[in-house]
CSV table of C-alpha atoms in Angstrom, one decimal:
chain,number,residue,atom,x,y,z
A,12,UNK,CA,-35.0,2.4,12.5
A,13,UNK,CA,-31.4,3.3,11.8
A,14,UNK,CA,-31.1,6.1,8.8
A,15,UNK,CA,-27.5,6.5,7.1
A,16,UNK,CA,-26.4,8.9,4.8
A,17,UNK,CA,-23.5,8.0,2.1
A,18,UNK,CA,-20.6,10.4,2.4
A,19,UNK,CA,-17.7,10.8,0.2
A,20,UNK,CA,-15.2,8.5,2.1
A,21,UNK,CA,-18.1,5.8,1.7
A,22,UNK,CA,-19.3,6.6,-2.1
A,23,UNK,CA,-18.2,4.0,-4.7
A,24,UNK,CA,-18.5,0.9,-3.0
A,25,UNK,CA,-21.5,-1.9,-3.5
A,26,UNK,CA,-24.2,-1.9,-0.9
A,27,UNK,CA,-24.0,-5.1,-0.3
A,28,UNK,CA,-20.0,-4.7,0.9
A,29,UNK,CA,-20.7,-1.6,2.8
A,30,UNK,CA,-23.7,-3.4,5.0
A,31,UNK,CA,-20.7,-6.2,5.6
A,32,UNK,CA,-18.5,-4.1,7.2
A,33,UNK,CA,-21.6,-2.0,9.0
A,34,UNK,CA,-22.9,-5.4,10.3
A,35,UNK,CA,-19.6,-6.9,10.8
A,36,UNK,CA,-20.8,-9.8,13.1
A,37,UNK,CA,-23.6,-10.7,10.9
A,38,UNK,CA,-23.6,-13.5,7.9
A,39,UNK,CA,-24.5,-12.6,4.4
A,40,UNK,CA,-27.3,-15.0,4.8
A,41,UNK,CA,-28.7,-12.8,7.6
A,42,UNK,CA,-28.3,-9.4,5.7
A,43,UNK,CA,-29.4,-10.6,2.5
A,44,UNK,CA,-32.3,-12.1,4.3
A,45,UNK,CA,-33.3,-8.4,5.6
A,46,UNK,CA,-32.3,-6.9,1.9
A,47,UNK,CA,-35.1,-9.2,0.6
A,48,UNK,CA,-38.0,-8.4,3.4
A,49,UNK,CA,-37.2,-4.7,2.9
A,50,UNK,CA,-35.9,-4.3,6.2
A,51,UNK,CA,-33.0,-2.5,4.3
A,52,UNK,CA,-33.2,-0.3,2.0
A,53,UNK,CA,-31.9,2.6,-0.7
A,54,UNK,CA,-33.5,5.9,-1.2
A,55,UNK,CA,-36.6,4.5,0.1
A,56,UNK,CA,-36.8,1.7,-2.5
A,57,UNK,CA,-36.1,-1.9,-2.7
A,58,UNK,CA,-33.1,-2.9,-3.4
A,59,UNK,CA,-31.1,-6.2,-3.8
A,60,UNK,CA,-27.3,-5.0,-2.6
A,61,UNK,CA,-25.5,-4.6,-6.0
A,62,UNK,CA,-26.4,-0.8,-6.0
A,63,UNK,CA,-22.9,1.4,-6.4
A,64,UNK,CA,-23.3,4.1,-4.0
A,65,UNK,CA,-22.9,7.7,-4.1
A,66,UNK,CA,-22.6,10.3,-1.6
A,67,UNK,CA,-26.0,11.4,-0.5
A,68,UNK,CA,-27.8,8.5,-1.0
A,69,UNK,CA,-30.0,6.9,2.1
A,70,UNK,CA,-29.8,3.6,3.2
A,71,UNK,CA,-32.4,2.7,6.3
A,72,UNK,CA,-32.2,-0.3,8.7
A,73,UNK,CA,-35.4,-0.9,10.3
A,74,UNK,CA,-33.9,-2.7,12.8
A,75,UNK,CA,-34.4,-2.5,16.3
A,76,UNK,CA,-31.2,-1.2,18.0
A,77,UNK,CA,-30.3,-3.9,19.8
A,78,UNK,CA,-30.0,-6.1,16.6
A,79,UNK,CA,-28.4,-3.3,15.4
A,80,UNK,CA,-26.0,-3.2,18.4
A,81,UNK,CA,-25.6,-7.1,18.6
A,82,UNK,CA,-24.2,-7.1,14.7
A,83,UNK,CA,-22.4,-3.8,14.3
A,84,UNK,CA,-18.7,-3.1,16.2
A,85,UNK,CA,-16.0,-0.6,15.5
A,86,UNK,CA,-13.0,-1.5,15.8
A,87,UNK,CA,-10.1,1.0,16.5
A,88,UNK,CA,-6.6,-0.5,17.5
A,89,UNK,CA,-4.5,2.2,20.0
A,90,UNK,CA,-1.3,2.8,18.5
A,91,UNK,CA,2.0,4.1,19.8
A,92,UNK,CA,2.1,8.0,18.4
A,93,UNK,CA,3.7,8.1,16.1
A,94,UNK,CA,4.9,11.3,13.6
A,95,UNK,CA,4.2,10.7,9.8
A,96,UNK,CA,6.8,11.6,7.0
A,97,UNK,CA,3.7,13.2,5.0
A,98,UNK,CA,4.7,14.4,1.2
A,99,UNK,CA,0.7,14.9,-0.5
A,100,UNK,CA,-2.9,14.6,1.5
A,101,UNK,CA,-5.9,15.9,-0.5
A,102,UNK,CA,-9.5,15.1,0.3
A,103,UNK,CA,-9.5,11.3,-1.5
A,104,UNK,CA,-5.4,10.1,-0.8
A,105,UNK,CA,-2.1,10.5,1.1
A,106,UNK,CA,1.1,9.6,0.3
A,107,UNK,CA,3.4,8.8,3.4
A,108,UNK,CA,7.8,8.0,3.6
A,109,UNK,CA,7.7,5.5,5.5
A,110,UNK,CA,10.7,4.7,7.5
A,111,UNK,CA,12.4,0.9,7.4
A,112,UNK,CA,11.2,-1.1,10.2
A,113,UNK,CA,8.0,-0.5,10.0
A,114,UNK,CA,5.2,-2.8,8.3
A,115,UNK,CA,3.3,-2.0,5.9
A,116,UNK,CA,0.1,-3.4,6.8
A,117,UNK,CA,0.1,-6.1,10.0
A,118,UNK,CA,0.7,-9.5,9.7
A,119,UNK,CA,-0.6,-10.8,12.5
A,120,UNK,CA,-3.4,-9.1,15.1
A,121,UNK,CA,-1.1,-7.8,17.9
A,122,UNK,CA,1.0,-5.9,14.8
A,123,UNK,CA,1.4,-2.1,14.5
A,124,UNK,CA,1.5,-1.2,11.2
A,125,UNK,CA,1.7,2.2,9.0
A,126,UNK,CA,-2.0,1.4,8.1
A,127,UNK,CA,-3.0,1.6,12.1
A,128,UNK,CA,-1.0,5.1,12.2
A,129,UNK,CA,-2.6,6.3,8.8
A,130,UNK,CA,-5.9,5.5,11.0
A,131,UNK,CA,-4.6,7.1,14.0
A,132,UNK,CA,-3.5,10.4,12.3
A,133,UNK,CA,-6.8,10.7,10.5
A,134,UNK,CA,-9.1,10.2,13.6
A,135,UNK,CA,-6.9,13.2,15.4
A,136,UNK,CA,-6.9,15.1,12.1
A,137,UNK,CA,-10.6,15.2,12.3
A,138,UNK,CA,-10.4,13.5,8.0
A,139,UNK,CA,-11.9,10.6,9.6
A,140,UNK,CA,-14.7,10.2,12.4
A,141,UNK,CA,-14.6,6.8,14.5
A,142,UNK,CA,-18.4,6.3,13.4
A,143,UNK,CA,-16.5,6.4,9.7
A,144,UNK,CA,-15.0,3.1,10.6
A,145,UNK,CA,-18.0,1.0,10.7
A,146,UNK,CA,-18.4,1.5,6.7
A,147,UNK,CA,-14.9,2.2,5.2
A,148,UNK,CA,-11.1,1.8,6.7
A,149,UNK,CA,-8.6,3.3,5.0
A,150,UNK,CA,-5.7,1.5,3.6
A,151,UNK,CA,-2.7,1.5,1.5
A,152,UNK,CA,-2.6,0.3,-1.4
A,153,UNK,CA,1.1,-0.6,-2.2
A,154,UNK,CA,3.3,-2.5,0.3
A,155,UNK,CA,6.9,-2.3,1.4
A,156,UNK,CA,8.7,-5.0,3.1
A,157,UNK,CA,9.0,-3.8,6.6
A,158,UNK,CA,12.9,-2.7,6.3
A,159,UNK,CA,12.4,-0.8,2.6
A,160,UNK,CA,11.5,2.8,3.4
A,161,UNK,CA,10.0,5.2,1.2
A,162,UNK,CA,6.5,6.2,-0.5
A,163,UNK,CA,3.4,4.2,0.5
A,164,UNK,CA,0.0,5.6,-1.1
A,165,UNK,CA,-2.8,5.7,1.1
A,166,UNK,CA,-6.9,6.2,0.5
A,167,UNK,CA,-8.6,7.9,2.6
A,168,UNK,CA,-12.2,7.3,1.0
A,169,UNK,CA,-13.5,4.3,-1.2
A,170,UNK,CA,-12.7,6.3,-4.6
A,171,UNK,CA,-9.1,7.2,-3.8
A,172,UNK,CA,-8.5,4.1,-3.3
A,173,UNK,CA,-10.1,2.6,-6.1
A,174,UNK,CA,-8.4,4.6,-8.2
A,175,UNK,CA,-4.8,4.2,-6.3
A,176,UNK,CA,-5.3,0.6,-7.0
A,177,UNK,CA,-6.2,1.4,-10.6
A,178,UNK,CA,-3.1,2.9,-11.7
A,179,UNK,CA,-1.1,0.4,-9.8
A,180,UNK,CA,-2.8,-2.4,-11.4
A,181,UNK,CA,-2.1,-1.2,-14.8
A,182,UNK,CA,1.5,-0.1,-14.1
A,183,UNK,CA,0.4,3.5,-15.4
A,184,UNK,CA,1.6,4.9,-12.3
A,185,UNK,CA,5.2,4.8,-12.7
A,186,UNK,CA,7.4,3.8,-9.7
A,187,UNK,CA,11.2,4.3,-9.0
A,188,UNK,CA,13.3,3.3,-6.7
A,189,UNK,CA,16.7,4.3,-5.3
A,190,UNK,CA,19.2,1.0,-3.7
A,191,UNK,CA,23.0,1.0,-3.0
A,192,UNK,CA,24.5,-2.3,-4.5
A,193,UNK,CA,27.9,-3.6,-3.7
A,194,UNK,CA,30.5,-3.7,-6.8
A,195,UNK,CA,30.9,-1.3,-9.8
A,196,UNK,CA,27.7,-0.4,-12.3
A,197,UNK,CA,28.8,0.9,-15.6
A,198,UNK,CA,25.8,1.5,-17.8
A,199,UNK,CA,21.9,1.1,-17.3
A,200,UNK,CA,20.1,-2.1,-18.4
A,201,UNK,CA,17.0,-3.7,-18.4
A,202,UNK,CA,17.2,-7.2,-17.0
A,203,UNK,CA,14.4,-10.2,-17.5
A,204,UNK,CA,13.7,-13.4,-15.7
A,205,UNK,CA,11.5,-15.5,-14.5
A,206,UNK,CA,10.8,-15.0,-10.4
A,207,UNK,CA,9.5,-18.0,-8.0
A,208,UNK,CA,8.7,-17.6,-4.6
A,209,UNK,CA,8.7,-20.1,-1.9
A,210,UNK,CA,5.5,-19.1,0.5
A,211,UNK,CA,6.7,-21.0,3.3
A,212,UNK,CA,10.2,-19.4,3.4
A,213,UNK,CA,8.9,-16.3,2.0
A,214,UNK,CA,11.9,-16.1,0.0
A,215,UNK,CA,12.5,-16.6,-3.7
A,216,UNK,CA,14.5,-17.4,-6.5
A,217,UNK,CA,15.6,-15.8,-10.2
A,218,UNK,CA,15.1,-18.5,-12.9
A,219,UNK,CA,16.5,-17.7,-16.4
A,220,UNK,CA,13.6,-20.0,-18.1
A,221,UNK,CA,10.1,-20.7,-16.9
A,222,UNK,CA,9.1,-23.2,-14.6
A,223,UNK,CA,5.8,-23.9,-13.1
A,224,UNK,CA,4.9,-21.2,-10.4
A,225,UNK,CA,7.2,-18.7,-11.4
A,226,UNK,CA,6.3,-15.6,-13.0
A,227,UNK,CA,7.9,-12.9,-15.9
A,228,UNK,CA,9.9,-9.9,-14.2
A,229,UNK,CA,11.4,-7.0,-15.8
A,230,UNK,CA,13.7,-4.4,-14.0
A,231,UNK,CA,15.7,-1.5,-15.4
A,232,UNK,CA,18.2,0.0,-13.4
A,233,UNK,CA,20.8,3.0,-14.2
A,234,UNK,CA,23.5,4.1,-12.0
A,235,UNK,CA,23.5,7.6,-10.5
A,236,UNK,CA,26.7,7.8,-8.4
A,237,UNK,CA,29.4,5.5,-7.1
A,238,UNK,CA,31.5,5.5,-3.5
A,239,UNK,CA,33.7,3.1,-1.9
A,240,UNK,CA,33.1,0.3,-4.1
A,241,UNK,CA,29.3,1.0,-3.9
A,242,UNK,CA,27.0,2.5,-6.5
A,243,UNK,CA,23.8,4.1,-6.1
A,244,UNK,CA,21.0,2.8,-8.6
A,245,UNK,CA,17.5,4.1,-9.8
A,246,UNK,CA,15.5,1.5,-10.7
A,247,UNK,CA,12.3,1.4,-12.2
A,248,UNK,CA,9.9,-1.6,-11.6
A,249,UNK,CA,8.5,-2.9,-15.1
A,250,UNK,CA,6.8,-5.7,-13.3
A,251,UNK,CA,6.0,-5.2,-9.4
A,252,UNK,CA,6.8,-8.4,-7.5
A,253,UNK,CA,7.7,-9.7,-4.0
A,254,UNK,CA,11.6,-9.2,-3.3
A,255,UNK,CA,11.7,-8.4,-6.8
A,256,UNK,CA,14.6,-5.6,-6.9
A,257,UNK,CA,16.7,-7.0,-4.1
A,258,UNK,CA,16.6,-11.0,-5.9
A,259,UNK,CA,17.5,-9.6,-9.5
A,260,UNK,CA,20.0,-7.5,-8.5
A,261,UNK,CA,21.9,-9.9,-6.2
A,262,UNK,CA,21.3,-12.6,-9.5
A,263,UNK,CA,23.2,-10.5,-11.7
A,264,UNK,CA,26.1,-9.8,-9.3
A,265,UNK,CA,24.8,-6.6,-7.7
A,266,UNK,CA,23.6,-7.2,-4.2
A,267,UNK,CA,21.5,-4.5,-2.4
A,268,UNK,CA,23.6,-3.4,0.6
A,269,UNK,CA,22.7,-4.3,4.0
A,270,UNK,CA,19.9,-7.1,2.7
A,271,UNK,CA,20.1,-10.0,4.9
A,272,UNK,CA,18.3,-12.2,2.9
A,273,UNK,CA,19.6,-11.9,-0.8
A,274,UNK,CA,22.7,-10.0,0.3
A,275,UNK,CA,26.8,-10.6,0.6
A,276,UNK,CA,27.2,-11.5,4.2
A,277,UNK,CA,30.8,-9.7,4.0
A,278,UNK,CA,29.6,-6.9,2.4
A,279,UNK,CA,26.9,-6.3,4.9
A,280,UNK,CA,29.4,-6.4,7.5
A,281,UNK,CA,32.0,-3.8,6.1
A,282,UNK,CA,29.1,-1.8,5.0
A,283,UNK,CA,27.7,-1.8,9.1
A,284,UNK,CA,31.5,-0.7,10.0
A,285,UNK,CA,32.1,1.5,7.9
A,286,UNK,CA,28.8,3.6,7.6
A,287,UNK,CA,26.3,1.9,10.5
A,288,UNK,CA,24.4,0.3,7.9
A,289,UNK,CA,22.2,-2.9,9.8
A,290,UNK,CA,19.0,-2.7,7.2
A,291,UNK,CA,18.5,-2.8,3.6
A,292,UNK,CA,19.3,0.3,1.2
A,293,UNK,CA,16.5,0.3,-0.6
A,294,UNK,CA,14.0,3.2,-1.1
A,295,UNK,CA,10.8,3.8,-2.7
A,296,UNK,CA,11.7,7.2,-3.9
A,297,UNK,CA,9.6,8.4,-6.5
A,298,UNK,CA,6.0,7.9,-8.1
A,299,UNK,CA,4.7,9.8,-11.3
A,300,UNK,CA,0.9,10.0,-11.3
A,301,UNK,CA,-1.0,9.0,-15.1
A,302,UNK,CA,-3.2,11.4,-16.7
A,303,UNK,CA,-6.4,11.6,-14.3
A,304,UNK,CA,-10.3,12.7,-14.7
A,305,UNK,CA,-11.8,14.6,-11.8
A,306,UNK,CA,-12.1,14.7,-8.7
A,307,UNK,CA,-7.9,13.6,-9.4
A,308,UNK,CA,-6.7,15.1,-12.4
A,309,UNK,CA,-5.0,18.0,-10.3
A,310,UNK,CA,-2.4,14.6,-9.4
A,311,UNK,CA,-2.6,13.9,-13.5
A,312,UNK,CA,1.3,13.9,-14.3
A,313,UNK,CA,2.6,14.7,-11.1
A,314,UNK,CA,5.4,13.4,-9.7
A,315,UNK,CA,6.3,12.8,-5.6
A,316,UNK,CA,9.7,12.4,-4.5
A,317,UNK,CA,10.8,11.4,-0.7
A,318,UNK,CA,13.7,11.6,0.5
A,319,UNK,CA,15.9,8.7,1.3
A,320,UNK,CA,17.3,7.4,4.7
A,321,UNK,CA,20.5,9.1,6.5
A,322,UNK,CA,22.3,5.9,5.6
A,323,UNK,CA,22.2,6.9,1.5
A,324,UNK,CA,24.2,10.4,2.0
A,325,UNK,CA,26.7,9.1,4.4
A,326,UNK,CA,27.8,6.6,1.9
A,327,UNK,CA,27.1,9.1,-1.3
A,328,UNK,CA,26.5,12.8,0.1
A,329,UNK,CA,23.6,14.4,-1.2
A,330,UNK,CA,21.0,12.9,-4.2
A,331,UNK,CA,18.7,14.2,-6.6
């Protein structure tokens, strides 16, 4: 008989998900099979896997241990060490700067991603025990492409991230972003479209009227300094889609320097030999927290700032 006790990184989640990711080689058939003989169960009671759980309560396995060994595998990839631009860690979440080049979350197996390194720092930082990782893996909960840099957020436990993906669901946690765009930006607007993407060229388009598979987009932008025919912009996302700043931007004459993909080829390459710019000037730069109940509401109208690439003060000295 295996005993567990729920802790906090675990508490919030269904039963039925947590015994998935416990038994990780087992089917659902097979663990909703030992739900039903009571060869599982919660707080010494029968149970059927839709519970909620909450720290301190008991689930037990009465399963030998080499069922238990033959279904259950933890899974830790070894990563490169590598230093984390950390600018808040409390108990639930962590918000990291990630630098461009660096992906998000993998794409493929053999990927190192800021997710593996998040894993990685917690395991040495003694937040998160390598036992933990049979029942909960932390994960962010917005993404960057792999050349945008800035704030990622991060839960370290089942709650935070619930509620990370929460306020990012119902835009209430308000995002900004800083890019350098080729070409002169008098005034602030707010632009709308229509945005399509192509999923096999992972690229996509800015339609002025809707057409089947594209989407509504909003962005407002305002510019906060100007240099050598470039200004620097602070947007705000109104609507949070893939390529979504760099594609409205370049639609309405303002390309994002250094983007290879939506970009002005000729303005890239003055922009690389003038400054060293070879990656995209964009930057998640700020993110103002919502009004929060406990065990958050010391983030409840807070607002975290990281600081942008090198490549942003070279071009426009220091920003605020």
């Amino acid at each position: 008989m295996k005993s567990m006790i729920i802790r906090e990184q675990e508490a919030g989640q269904r039963l039925d998900r947590l015994l998935g990711k416990y038994l990780n080689r087992a089917g659902k058939g097979f663990i909703y099979k030992m739900i039903r003989k009571k060869n599982i169960t919660l707080n010494g009671k029968r149970c059927d896997g839709s519970e909620k759980l909450a720290p301190g309560d008991e689930i037990r396995l009465f399963l030998s241990d080499e069922t238990i060994e033959k279904f259950s595998e933890i899974s830790v990839q070894p990563v490169k060490k590598t230093g984390l631009d950390i600018i808040y860690e409390d108990e639930q979440i962590l918000l990291v700067n990630k630098p461009s080049g660096m992906l998000s979350q993998k794409a493929k197996d053999s990927d190192e991603s800021l997710v593996e390194y998040i894993i990685d720092y917690l395991l040495t930082s003694g937040s998160l025990r390598r036992e933990d990782l049979r029942t909960f893996r932390p994960s962010v909960t917005n993404r960057l492409d792999r050349n945008t840099s800035g704030l990622v957020a991060a839960g370290k436990t089942t709650v935070g991230l619930q509620m990370l993906s929460g306020v990012f669901r119902d835009r209430s946690l308000h995002k900004y972003y800083l890019c350098a765009v080729s070409g002169h930006v008098k005034e602030g607007r707010r632009i709308d479209g229509y945005l399509q993407k192509n999923e096999k060229t992972n690229q996509v388009r800015i339609l002025e009227c809707k057409r089947e598979g594209s989407v509504p987009i909003q962005t407002e932008y305002e510019p906060l300094a100007e240099s050598g025919g470039y200004t620097l912009l602070k947007v705000k996302l109104l609507t949070g889609r893939s390529h979504q700043i760099r594609a409205h931007l370049a639609s309405v004459g303002f390309p994002v320097v250094g983007d290879g993909k939506y970009g002005n080829a000729d303005v890239n390459r003055m922009a690389k030999r003038e400054y060293g710019i070879d990656s995209q000037m964009l930057h998640s730069w700020k993110m103002t927290f919502p009004k929060l109940e406990e065990p958050f509401s010391s983030l409840s109208g807070r607002t975290f700032t990281a600081d942008p690439p090198v490549e942003f003060t070279r071009i426009f000295g220091s920003i605020h």
